[in-house]
C-alpha cells in the first residue's frame, strides 16, 4: 500500500505543470456565492456585515455583528435569497436548515463566517438536494447574543 502511495506521489510530481494545473482546476461555483435571484438579496450585501470578536471569560472567541445600514434595512422584511442547503434534520424534506452562500464542497469555505449563512425555518418541508435553492421568507437580524448566528429566516418557502 505504501509503495503505491509513493509511486502515485512520484508520478504526480513528475507530471508536466500543465497537467498538474489541469488536474487541480476548481469548479467555477467554488469561487462565487450562489447567484442572486431576480428581485432578491445578494450575498455580497449580507457578507458586508462586520464581525466584532472578543475573548470571553473562559478564553473562547465569541462574536457579534455590526450590520451596515443596507442590511439593517432588511430586518423584518420578506426577502428572497439563493443558496446551498445544509440539512439540520433527518429525512428528505427539511423544515429547519442552513442556507449557505457557497457550495458546501468548497475547500476554501468549509467553515462559513456568520455572514455567509442563514438559519431557515419553513412551515412546509423543502426537499434536500445539492442544487441551488431560492428561499423566500422574513429575515431576522440576530447575533447580539454572541451565539454565532447573524441571520435567521422565518416563514420560509422554496420558490
Short mmCIF file of N, CA and C in Angstrom, two decimals, residues 31-149:
data_model
loop_
_atom_site.label_atom_id
_atom_site.label_comp_id
_atom_site.label_asym_id
_atom_site.label_seq_id
_atom_site.Cartn_x
_atom_site.Cartn_y
_atom_site.Cartn_z
N UNK A 31 -15.86 29.45 -6.47
CA UNK A 31 -15.26 30.76 -6.29
C UNK A 31 -16.25 31.90 -6.10
N UNK A 32 -17.53 31.62 -6.20
CA UNK A 32 -18.51 32.69 -6.04
C UNK A 32 -19.73 32.18 -5.30
N UNK A 33 -20.43 33.10 -4.63
CA UNK A 33 -21.65 32.67 -3.94
C UNK A 33 -22.74 32.36 -4.95
N UNK A 34 -23.82 31.77 -4.49
CA UNK A 34 -24.95 31.48 -5.35
C UNK A 34 -25.44 32.79 -5.99
N UNK A 35 -25.89 32.69 -7.23
CA UNK A 35 -26.39 33.86 -7.95
C UNK A 35 -27.59 34.46 -7.25
N UNK A 36 -27.73 35.76 -7.37
CA UNK A 36 -28.86 36.48 -6.78
C UNK A 36 -30.11 36.23 -7.63
N UNK A 37 -31.20 35.78 -7.02
CA UNK A 37 -32.42 35.58 -7.80
C UNK A 37 -33.02 36.94 -8.19
N UNK A 38 -33.82 36.97 -9.27
CA UNK A 38 -34.45 38.23 -9.66
C UNK A 38 -35.25 38.82 -8.49
N UNK A 39 -34.98 40.08 -8.18
CA UNK A 39 -35.66 40.75 -7.08
C UNK A 39 -35.18 40.31 -5.71
N UNK A 40 -34.09 39.55 -5.67
CA UNK A 40 -33.60 39.01 -4.41
C UNK A 40 -32.46 39.81 -3.81
N UNK A 41 -31.96 39.31 -2.69
CA UNK A 41 -30.86 39.93 -1.96
C UNK A 41 -29.57 39.21 -2.33
N UNK A 42 -28.54 39.98 -2.62
CA UNK A 42 -27.23 39.42 -2.98
C UNK A 42 -26.45 39.05 -1.72
N UNK A 43 -25.70 37.96 -1.81
CA UNK A 43 -24.84 37.56 -0.70
C UNK A 43 -23.80 38.64 -0.41
N UNK A 44 -23.39 39.38 -1.43
CA UNK A 44 -22.39 40.43 -1.18
C UNK A 44 -22.90 41.45 -0.18
N UNK A 45 -24.20 41.73 -0.17
CA UNK A 45 -24.76 42.65 0.82
C UNK A 45 -24.71 42.01 2.21
N UNK A 46 -25.16 40.76 2.31
CA UNK A 46 -25.14 40.08 3.61
C UNK A 46 -23.72 39.91 4.13
N UNK A 47 -22.78 39.64 3.23
CA UNK A 47 -21.38 39.48 3.63
C UNK A 47 -20.71 40.78 4.03
N UNK A 48 -21.36 41.93 3.77
CA UNK A 48 -20.78 43.21 4.15
C UNK A 48 -20.88 43.47 5.66
N UNK A 49 -21.62 42.63 6.37
CA UNK A 49 -21.69 42.75 7.83
C UNK A 49 -20.32 42.45 8.42
N UNK A 50 -19.90 43.27 9.34
CA UNK A 50 -18.61 43.07 10.00
C UNK A 50 -18.81 42.20 11.24
N UNK A 51 -17.82 41.39 11.53
CA UNK A 51 -17.84 40.52 12.71
C UNK A 51 -16.93 41.13 13.77
N UNK A 52 -17.49 41.48 14.92
CA UNK A 52 -16.74 42.05 16.04
C UNK A 52 -16.47 40.93 17.03
N UNK A 53 -15.20 40.62 17.26
CA UNK A 53 -14.87 39.49 18.13
C UNK A 53 -14.28 39.98 19.46
N UNK A 54 -14.38 39.10 20.44
CA UNK A 54 -13.76 39.33 21.75
C UNK A 54 -13.49 37.97 22.36
N UNK A 55 -12.66 37.94 23.39
CA UNK A 55 -12.39 36.71 24.14
C UNK A 55 -13.21 36.77 25.42
N UNK A 56 -14.02 35.72 25.65
CA UNK A 56 -14.86 35.72 26.85
C UNK A 56 -14.05 35.26 28.07
N UNK A 57 -14.71 35.17 29.22
CA UNK A 57 -14.03 34.83 30.48
C UNK A 57 -13.45 33.42 30.48
N UNK A 58 -13.96 32.53 29.60
CA UNK A 58 -13.43 31.17 29.53
C UNK A 58 -12.30 31.05 28.53
N UNK A 59 -11.98 32.14 27.82
CA UNK A 59 -10.92 32.12 26.83
C UNK A 59 -11.39 31.81 25.43
N UNK A 60 -12.71 31.68 25.22
CA UNK A 60 -13.26 31.42 23.90
C UNK A 60 -13.45 32.71 23.12
N UNK A 61 -13.25 32.65 21.81
CA UNK A 61 -13.54 33.80 20.96
C UNK A 61 -15.01 33.76 20.61
N UNK A 62 -15.70 34.86 20.88
CA UNK A 62 -17.12 35.00 20.54
C UNK A 62 -17.25 36.23 19.66
N UNK A 63 -18.36 36.32 18.94
CA UNK A 63 -18.53 37.45 18.04
C UNK A 63 -19.97 37.93 18.01
N UNK A 64 -20.10 39.16 17.59
CA UNK A 64 -21.41 39.74 17.37
C UNK A 64 -21.33 40.54 16.06
N UNK A 65 -22.48 40.81 15.45
CA UNK A 65 -22.46 41.51 14.16
C UNK A 65 -22.44 43.02 14.31
N UNK A 66 -21.89 43.67 13.29
CA UNK A 66 -22.01 45.11 13.12
C UNK A 66 -22.64 45.28 11.74
N UNK A 67 -23.98 45.35 11.73
CA UNK A 67 -24.73 45.39 10.47
C UNK A 67 -24.62 46.77 9.82
N UNK A 68 -24.30 46.81 8.52
CA UNK A 68 -24.31 48.09 7.81
C UNK A 68 -25.76 48.53 7.56
N UNK A 69 -25.98 49.80 7.23
CA UNK A 69 -27.35 50.30 7.03
C UNK A 69 -28.16 49.50 6.01
N UNK A 70 -27.54 49.08 4.92
CA UNK A 70 -28.27 48.31 3.90
C UNK A 70 -28.81 47.00 4.42
N UNK A 71 -28.10 46.36 5.32
CA UNK A 71 -28.55 45.11 5.92
C UNK A 71 -29.60 45.41 7.00
N UNK A 72 -29.37 46.42 7.80
CA UNK A 72 -30.35 46.78 8.84
C UNK A 72 -31.72 47.08 8.23
N UNK A 73 -31.73 47.64 7.02
CA UNK A 73 -32.99 47.97 6.34
C UNK A 73 -33.80 46.73 5.99
N UNK A 74 -33.16 45.55 5.96
CA UNK A 74 -33.85 44.30 5.61
C UNK A 74 -34.50 43.62 6.81
N UNK A 75 -34.18 44.06 8.02
CA UNK A 75 -34.68 43.40 9.23
C UNK A 75 -36.21 43.41 9.26
N UNK A 76 -36.80 42.22 9.40
CA UNK A 76 -38.25 42.09 9.46
C UNK A 76 -38.94 42.12 8.11
N UNK A 77 -38.17 42.21 7.04
CA UNK A 77 -38.74 42.27 5.69
C UNK A 77 -38.72 40.89 5.04
N UNK A 78 -39.67 40.67 4.14
CA UNK A 78 -39.67 39.44 3.34
C UNK A 78 -38.64 39.61 2.23
N UNK A 79 -37.71 38.67 2.15
CA UNK A 79 -36.66 38.71 1.13
C UNK A 79 -36.59 37.37 0.40
N UNK A 80 -35.90 37.38 -0.74
CA UNK A 80 -35.55 36.17 -1.47
C UNK A 80 -34.04 36.08 -1.53
N UNK A 81 -33.54 34.88 -1.34
CA UNK A 81 -32.10 34.66 -1.43
C UNK A 81 -31.87 33.23 -1.93
N UNK A 82 -30.82 33.06 -2.71
CA UNK A 82 -30.48 31.73 -3.24
C UNK A 82 -29.24 31.22 -2.53
N UNK A 83 -29.19 29.91 -2.32
CA UNK A 83 -28.02 29.33 -1.67
C UNK A 83 -28.07 27.82 -1.68
N UNK A 84 -27.15 27.24 -0.96
CA UNK A 84 -26.99 25.79 -0.89
C UNK A 84 -27.49 25.30 0.47
N UNK A 85 -28.33 24.29 0.44
CA UNK A 85 -28.95 23.78 1.66
C UNK A 85 -28.01 22.85 2.42
N UNK A 86 -27.92 23.06 3.73
CA UNK A 86 -27.27 22.11 4.63
C UNK A 86 -28.35 21.67 5.62
N UNK A 87 -28.76 20.41 5.55
CA UNK A 87 -29.87 19.95 6.40
C UNK A 87 -29.50 19.92 7.88
N UNK A 88 -30.49 20.15 8.71
CA UNK A 88 -30.32 20.05 10.15
C UNK A 88 -31.22 18.97 10.74
N UNK A 89 -31.96 18.27 9.87
CA UNK A 89 -32.88 17.23 10.31
C UNK A 89 -32.61 15.95 9.52
N UNK A 90 -33.13 14.84 10.03
CA UNK A 90 -33.11 13.60 9.27
C UNK A 90 -34.26 13.65 8.27
N UNK A 91 -34.10 12.98 7.16
CA UNK A 91 -35.18 12.89 6.19
C UNK A 91 -34.95 13.71 4.95
N UNK A 92 -35.73 13.40 3.94
CA UNK A 92 -35.60 14.05 2.63
C UNK A 92 -36.11 15.49 2.66
N UNK A 93 -37.19 15.77 3.39
CA UNK A 93 -37.76 17.11 3.44
C UNK A 93 -37.32 17.82 4.72
N UNK A 94 -36.89 19.05 4.56
CA UNK A 94 -36.36 19.83 5.67
C UNK A 94 -37.24 21.03 5.98
N UNK A 95 -37.55 21.26 7.25
CA UNK A 95 -38.25 22.46 7.69
C UNK A 95 -37.34 23.35 8.52
N UNK A 96 -36.13 22.87 8.81
CA UNK A 96 -35.13 23.63 9.55
C UNK A 96 -33.79 23.29 8.95
N UNK A 97 -33.16 24.28 8.31
CA UNK A 97 -31.88 24.04 7.64
C UNK A 97 -31.08 25.33 7.59
N UNK A 98 -29.86 25.20 7.13
CA UNK A 98 -28.99 26.35 6.94
C UNK A 98 -28.84 26.56 5.43
N UNK A 99 -29.00 27.80 5.00
CA UNK A 99 -28.78 28.16 3.61
C UNK A 99 -27.41 28.81 3.52
N UNK A 100 -26.51 28.21 2.74
CA UNK A 100 -25.13 28.65 2.64
C UNK A 100 -24.91 29.49 1.38
N UNK A 101 -24.06 30.49 1.47
CA UNK A 101 -23.72 31.30 0.31
C UNK A 101 -22.91 30.49 -0.71
N UNK A 102 -21.99 29.67 -0.22
CA UNK A 102 -21.06 28.93 -1.07
C UNK A 102 -21.37 27.44 -1.02
N UNK A 103 -21.01 26.71 -2.06
CA UNK A 103 -21.26 25.26 -2.05
C UNK A 103 -20.58 24.61 -0.86
N UNK A 104 -21.24 23.65 -0.23
CA UNK A 104 -20.66 23.01 0.95
C UNK A 104 -19.43 22.16 0.63
N UNK A 105 -19.15 21.89 -0.64
CA UNK A 105 -17.99 21.09 -1.01
C UNK A 105 -16.76 21.94 -1.30
N UNK A 106 -16.86 23.24 -1.11
CA UNK A 106 -15.75 24.13 -1.42
C UNK A 106 -14.68 24.04 -0.34
N UNK A 107 -13.43 23.69 -0.69
CA UNK A 107 -12.39 23.55 0.31
C UNK A 107 -11.99 24.88 0.95
N UNK A 108 -12.36 26.00 0.35
CA UNK A 108 -11.99 27.30 0.90
C UNK A 108 -13.11 27.92 1.73
N UNK A 109 -14.27 27.27 1.78
CA UNK A 109 -15.39 27.80 2.54
C UNK A 109 -16.02 26.72 3.41
N UNK A 110 -15.22 25.80 3.92
CA UNK A 110 -15.76 24.75 4.76
C UNK A 110 -16.34 25.30 6.05
N UNK A 111 -15.77 26.34 6.57
CA UNK A 111 -16.26 26.95 7.80
C UNK A 111 -16.76 28.35 7.47
N UNK A 112 -18.02 28.45 7.04
CA UNK A 112 -18.51 29.78 6.65
C UNK A 112 -18.55 30.72 7.84
N UNK A 113 -18.31 31.99 7.56
CA UNK A 113 -18.45 33.00 8.58
C UNK A 113 -19.93 33.22 8.85
N UNK A 114 -20.27 33.83 9.96
CA UNK A 114 -21.67 34.01 10.32
C UNK A 114 -22.43 34.91 9.36
N UNK A 115 -21.73 35.64 8.49
CA UNK A 115 -22.42 36.47 7.50
C UNK A 115 -22.59 35.74 6.17
N UNK A 116 -22.22 34.45 6.13
CA UNK A 116 -22.30 33.66 4.90
C UNK A 116 -23.34 32.55 4.98
N UNK A 117 -24.23 32.60 5.96
CA UNK A 117 -25.30 31.61 6.03
C UNK A 117 -26.51 32.20 6.74
N UNK A 118 -27.65 31.58 6.49
CA UNK A 118 -28.91 31.97 7.12
C UNK A 118 -29.55 30.72 7.71
N UNK A 119 -29.93 30.77 8.97
CA UNK A 119 -30.71 29.69 9.57
C UNK A 119 -32.16 29.87 9.09
N UNK A 120 -32.73 28.84 8.47
CA UNK A 120 -34.06 28.94 7.86
C UNK A 120 -35.04 27.99 8.53
N UNK A 121 -36.25 28.49 8.79
CA UNK A 121 -37.36 27.65 9.26
C UNK A 121 -38.53 27.85 8.32
N UNK A 122 -39.09 26.72 7.86
CA UNK A 122 -40.22 26.75 6.93
C UNK A 122 -41.40 26.00 7.55
N UNK A 123 -42.59 26.27 7.05
CA UNK A 123 -43.77 25.53 7.51
C UNK A 123 -43.98 24.28 6.67
N UNK A 124 -43.56 24.32 5.43
CA UNK A 124 -43.66 23.17 4.52
C UNK A 124 -42.25 22.66 4.23
N UNK A 125 -42.08 21.35 4.25
CA UNK A 125 -40.77 20.76 4.01
C UNK A 125 -40.21 21.09 2.64
N UNK A 126 -38.91 21.33 2.59
CA UNK A 126 -38.20 21.60 1.34
C UNK A 126 -37.33 20.39 1.06
N UNK A 127 -37.48 19.77 -0.13
CA UNK A 127 -36.67 18.59 -0.45
C UNK A 127 -35.17 18.93 -0.45
N UNK A 128 -34.39 18.08 0.21
CA UNK A 128 -32.95 18.29 0.25
C UNK A 128 -32.31 17.73 -1.01
N UNK A 129 -31.44 18.53 -1.62
CA UNK A 129 -30.51 18.08 -2.65
C UNK A 129 -29.37 19.11 -2.69
N UNK A 130 -28.42 18.89 -3.58
CA UNK A 130 -27.23 19.74 -3.62
C UNK A 130 -27.34 20.91 -4.58
N UNK A 131 -28.50 21.12 -5.19
CA UNK A 131 -28.66 22.22 -6.13
C UNK A 131 -28.92 23.53 -5.39
N UNK A 132 -28.78 24.63 -6.11
CA UNK A 132 -29.07 25.95 -5.53
C UNK A 132 -30.57 26.06 -5.31
N UNK A 133 -30.95 26.53 -4.15
CA UNK A 133 -32.35 26.74 -3.78
C UNK A 133 -32.59 28.23 -3.61
N UNK A 134 -33.74 28.69 -4.08
CA UNK A 134 -34.17 30.06 -3.79
C UNK A 134 -35.23 29.98 -2.72
N UNK A 135 -35.01 30.69 -1.64
CA UNK A 135 -35.90 30.66 -0.48
C UNK A 135 -36.40 32.08 -0.22
N UNK A 136 -37.69 32.17 0.08
CA UNK A 136 -38.29 33.46 0.43
C UNK A 136 -38.82 33.37 1.85
N UNK A 137 -38.61 34.41 2.63
CA UNK A 137 -39.10 34.44 4.00
C UNK A 137 -38.75 35.75 4.66
N UNK A 138 -39.08 35.85 5.93
CA UNK A 138 -38.84 37.07 6.70
C UNK A 138 -37.45 36.98 7.35
N UNK A 139 -36.62 37.97 7.04
CA UNK A 139 -35.26 38.00 7.58
C UNK A 139 -35.26 38.63 8.97
N UNK A 140 -34.61 37.97 9.90
CA UNK A 140 -34.42 38.50 11.24
C UNK A 140 -32.92 38.65 11.48
N UNK A 141 -32.51 39.82 11.91
CA UNK A 141 -31.11 40.04 12.24
C UNK A 141 -30.90 39.57 13.67
N UNK A 142 -29.87 38.79 13.87
CA UNK A 142 -29.60 38.17 15.17
C UNK A 142 -28.14 38.39 15.52
N UNK A 143 -27.65 37.63 16.49
CA UNK A 143 -26.23 37.61 16.80
C UNK A 143 -25.79 38.48 17.95
N UNK A 144 -26.65 39.34 18.46
CA UNK A 144 -26.23 40.18 19.59
C UNK A 144 -25.97 39.34 20.84
N UNK A 145 -26.51 38.11 20.86
CA UNK A 145 -26.27 37.19 21.98
C UNK A 145 -24.93 36.47 21.87
N UNK A 146 -24.16 36.76 20.81
CA UNK A 146 -22.86 36.15 20.55
C UNK A 146 -22.97 34.64 20.36
N UNK A 147 -24.14 34.19 19.87
CA UNK A 147 -24.38 32.77 19.65
C UNK A 147 -23.86 32.23 18.33
N UNK A 148 -23.39 33.09 17.44
CA UNK A 148 -22.78 32.64 16.19
C UNK A 148 -23.69 32.68 14.98
N UNK A 149 -24.98 33.00 15.14
CA UNK A 149 -25.90 33.10 14.01
C UNK A 149 -26.28 34.56 13.85
#
